[in-house]
PDB file of C-alpha atoms in Angstrom:
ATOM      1  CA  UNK A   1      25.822  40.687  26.317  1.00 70.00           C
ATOM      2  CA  UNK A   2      23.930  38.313  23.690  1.00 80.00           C
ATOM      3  CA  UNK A   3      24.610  34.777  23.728  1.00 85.00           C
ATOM      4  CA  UNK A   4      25.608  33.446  20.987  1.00 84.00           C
ATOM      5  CA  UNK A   5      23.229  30.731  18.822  1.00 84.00           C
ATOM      6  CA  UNK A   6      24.136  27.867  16.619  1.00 90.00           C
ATOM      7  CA  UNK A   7      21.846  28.893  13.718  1.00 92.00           C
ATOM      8  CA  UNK A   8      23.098  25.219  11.978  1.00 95.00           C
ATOM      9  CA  UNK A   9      21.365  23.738  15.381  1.00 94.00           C
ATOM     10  CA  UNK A  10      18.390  25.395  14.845  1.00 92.00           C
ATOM     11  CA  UNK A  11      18.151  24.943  11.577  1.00 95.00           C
ATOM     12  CA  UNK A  12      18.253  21.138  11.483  1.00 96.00           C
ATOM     13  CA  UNK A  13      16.073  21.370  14.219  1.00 95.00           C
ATOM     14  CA  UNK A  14      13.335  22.819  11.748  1.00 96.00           C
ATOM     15  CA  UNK A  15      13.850  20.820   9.264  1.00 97.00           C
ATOM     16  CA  UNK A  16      13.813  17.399  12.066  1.00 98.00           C
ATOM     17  CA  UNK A  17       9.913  18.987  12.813  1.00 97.00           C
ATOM     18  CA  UNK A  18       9.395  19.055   9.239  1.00 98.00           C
ATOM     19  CA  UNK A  19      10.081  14.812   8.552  1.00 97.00           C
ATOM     20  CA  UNK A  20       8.597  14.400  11.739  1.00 97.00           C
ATOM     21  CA  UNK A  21       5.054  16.109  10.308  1.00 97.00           C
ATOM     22  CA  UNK A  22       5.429  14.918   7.249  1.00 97.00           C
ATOM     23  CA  UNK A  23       5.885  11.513   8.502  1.00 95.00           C
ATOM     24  CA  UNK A  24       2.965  11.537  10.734  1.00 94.00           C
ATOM     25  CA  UNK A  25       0.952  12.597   7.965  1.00 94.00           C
ATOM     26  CA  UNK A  26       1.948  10.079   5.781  1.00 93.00           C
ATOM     27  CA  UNK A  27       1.131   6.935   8.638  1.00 90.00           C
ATOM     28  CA  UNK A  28      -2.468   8.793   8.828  1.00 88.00           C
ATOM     29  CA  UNK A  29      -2.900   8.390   4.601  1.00 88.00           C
ATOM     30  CA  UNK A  30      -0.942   5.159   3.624  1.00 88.00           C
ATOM     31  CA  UNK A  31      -0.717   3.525   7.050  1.00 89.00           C
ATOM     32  CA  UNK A  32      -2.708   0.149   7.929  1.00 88.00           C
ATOM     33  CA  UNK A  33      -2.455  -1.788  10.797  1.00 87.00           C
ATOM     34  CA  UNK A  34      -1.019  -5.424  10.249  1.00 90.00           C
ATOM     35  CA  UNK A  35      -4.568  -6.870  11.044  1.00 93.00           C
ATOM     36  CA  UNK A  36      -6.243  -4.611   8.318  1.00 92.00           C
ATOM     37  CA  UNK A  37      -3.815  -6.030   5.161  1.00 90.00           C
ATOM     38  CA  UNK A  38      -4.214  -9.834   6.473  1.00 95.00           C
ATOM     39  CA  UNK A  39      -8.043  -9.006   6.388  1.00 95.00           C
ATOM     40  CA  UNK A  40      -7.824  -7.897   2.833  1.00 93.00           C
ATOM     41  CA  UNK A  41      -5.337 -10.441   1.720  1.00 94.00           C
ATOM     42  CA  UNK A  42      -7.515 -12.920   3.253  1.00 97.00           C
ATOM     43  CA  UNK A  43     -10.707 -11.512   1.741  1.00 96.00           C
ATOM     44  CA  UNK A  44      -9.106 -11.287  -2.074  1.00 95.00           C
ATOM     45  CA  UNK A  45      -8.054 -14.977  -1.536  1.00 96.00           C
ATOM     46  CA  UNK A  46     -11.343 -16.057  -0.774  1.00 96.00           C
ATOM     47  CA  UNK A  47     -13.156 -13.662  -3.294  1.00 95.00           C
ATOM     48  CA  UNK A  48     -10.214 -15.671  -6.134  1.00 94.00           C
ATOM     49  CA  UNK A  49     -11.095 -19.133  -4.780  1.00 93.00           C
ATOM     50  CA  UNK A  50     -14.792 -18.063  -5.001  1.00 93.00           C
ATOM     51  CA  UNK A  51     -14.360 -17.005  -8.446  1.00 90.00           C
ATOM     52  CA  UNK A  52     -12.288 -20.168  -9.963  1.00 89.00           C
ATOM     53  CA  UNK A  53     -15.058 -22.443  -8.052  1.00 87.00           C
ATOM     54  CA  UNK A  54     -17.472 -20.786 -10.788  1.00 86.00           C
ATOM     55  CA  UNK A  55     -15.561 -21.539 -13.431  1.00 81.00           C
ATOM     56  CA  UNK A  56     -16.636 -23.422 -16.160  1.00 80.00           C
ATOM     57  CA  UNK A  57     -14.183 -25.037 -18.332  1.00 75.00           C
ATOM     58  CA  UNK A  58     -14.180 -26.345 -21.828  1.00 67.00           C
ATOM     59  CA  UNK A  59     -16.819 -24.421 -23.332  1.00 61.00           C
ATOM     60  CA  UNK A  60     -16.882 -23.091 -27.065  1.00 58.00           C
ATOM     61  CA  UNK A  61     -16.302 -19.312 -27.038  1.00 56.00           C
ATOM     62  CA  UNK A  62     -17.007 -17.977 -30.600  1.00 64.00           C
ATOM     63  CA  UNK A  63     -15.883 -20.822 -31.988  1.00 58.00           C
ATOM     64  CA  UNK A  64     -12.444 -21.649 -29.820  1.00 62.00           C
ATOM     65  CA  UNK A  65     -12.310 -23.745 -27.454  1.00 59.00           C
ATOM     66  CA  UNK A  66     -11.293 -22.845 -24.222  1.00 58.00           C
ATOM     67  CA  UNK A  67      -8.670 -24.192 -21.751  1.00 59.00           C
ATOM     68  CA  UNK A  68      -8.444 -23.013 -18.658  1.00 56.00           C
ATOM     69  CA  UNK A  69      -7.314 -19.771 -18.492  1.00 56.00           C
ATOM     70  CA  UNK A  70      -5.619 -19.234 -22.116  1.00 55.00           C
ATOM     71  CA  UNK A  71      -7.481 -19.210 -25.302  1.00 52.00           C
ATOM     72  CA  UNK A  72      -6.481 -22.085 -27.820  1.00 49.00           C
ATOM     73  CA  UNK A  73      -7.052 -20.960 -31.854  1.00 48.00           C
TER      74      UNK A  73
END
């Protein structure tokens, strides 16, 4: 005699698998270790405070005078 299978089991079993790989492949593409996004955040901070060290304020562009970041007509 046959025993007799839960096809409902087996199917949510599949589709379990199924999160599970696409889940894995998703930590391989996206996924970055806590260390690697403070490096960057710490990197684009210094690369902005770099960048607003150079600035030079006050000068005439094409006739306007510029304040800071914003253009005054």
């Amino acid at each position: 005699m046959a025993d007799v299978v839960n096809l409902n089991r087996f199917r949510k079993m599949r589709q379990k698998e199924e999160r599970e790989k696409t889940a894995d492949e998703n930590r391989v593409r996206f996924g970055r270790t806590k260390a690697e996004k403070l490096r960057d955040r710490q990197e684009a901070e210094r690369r902005r405070a770099d960048l607003d060290g150079k600035r030079v304020e006050g000068k005439a562009v094409d006739g306007r005078k510029v304040d800071g970041n914003t253009v005054d007509e």
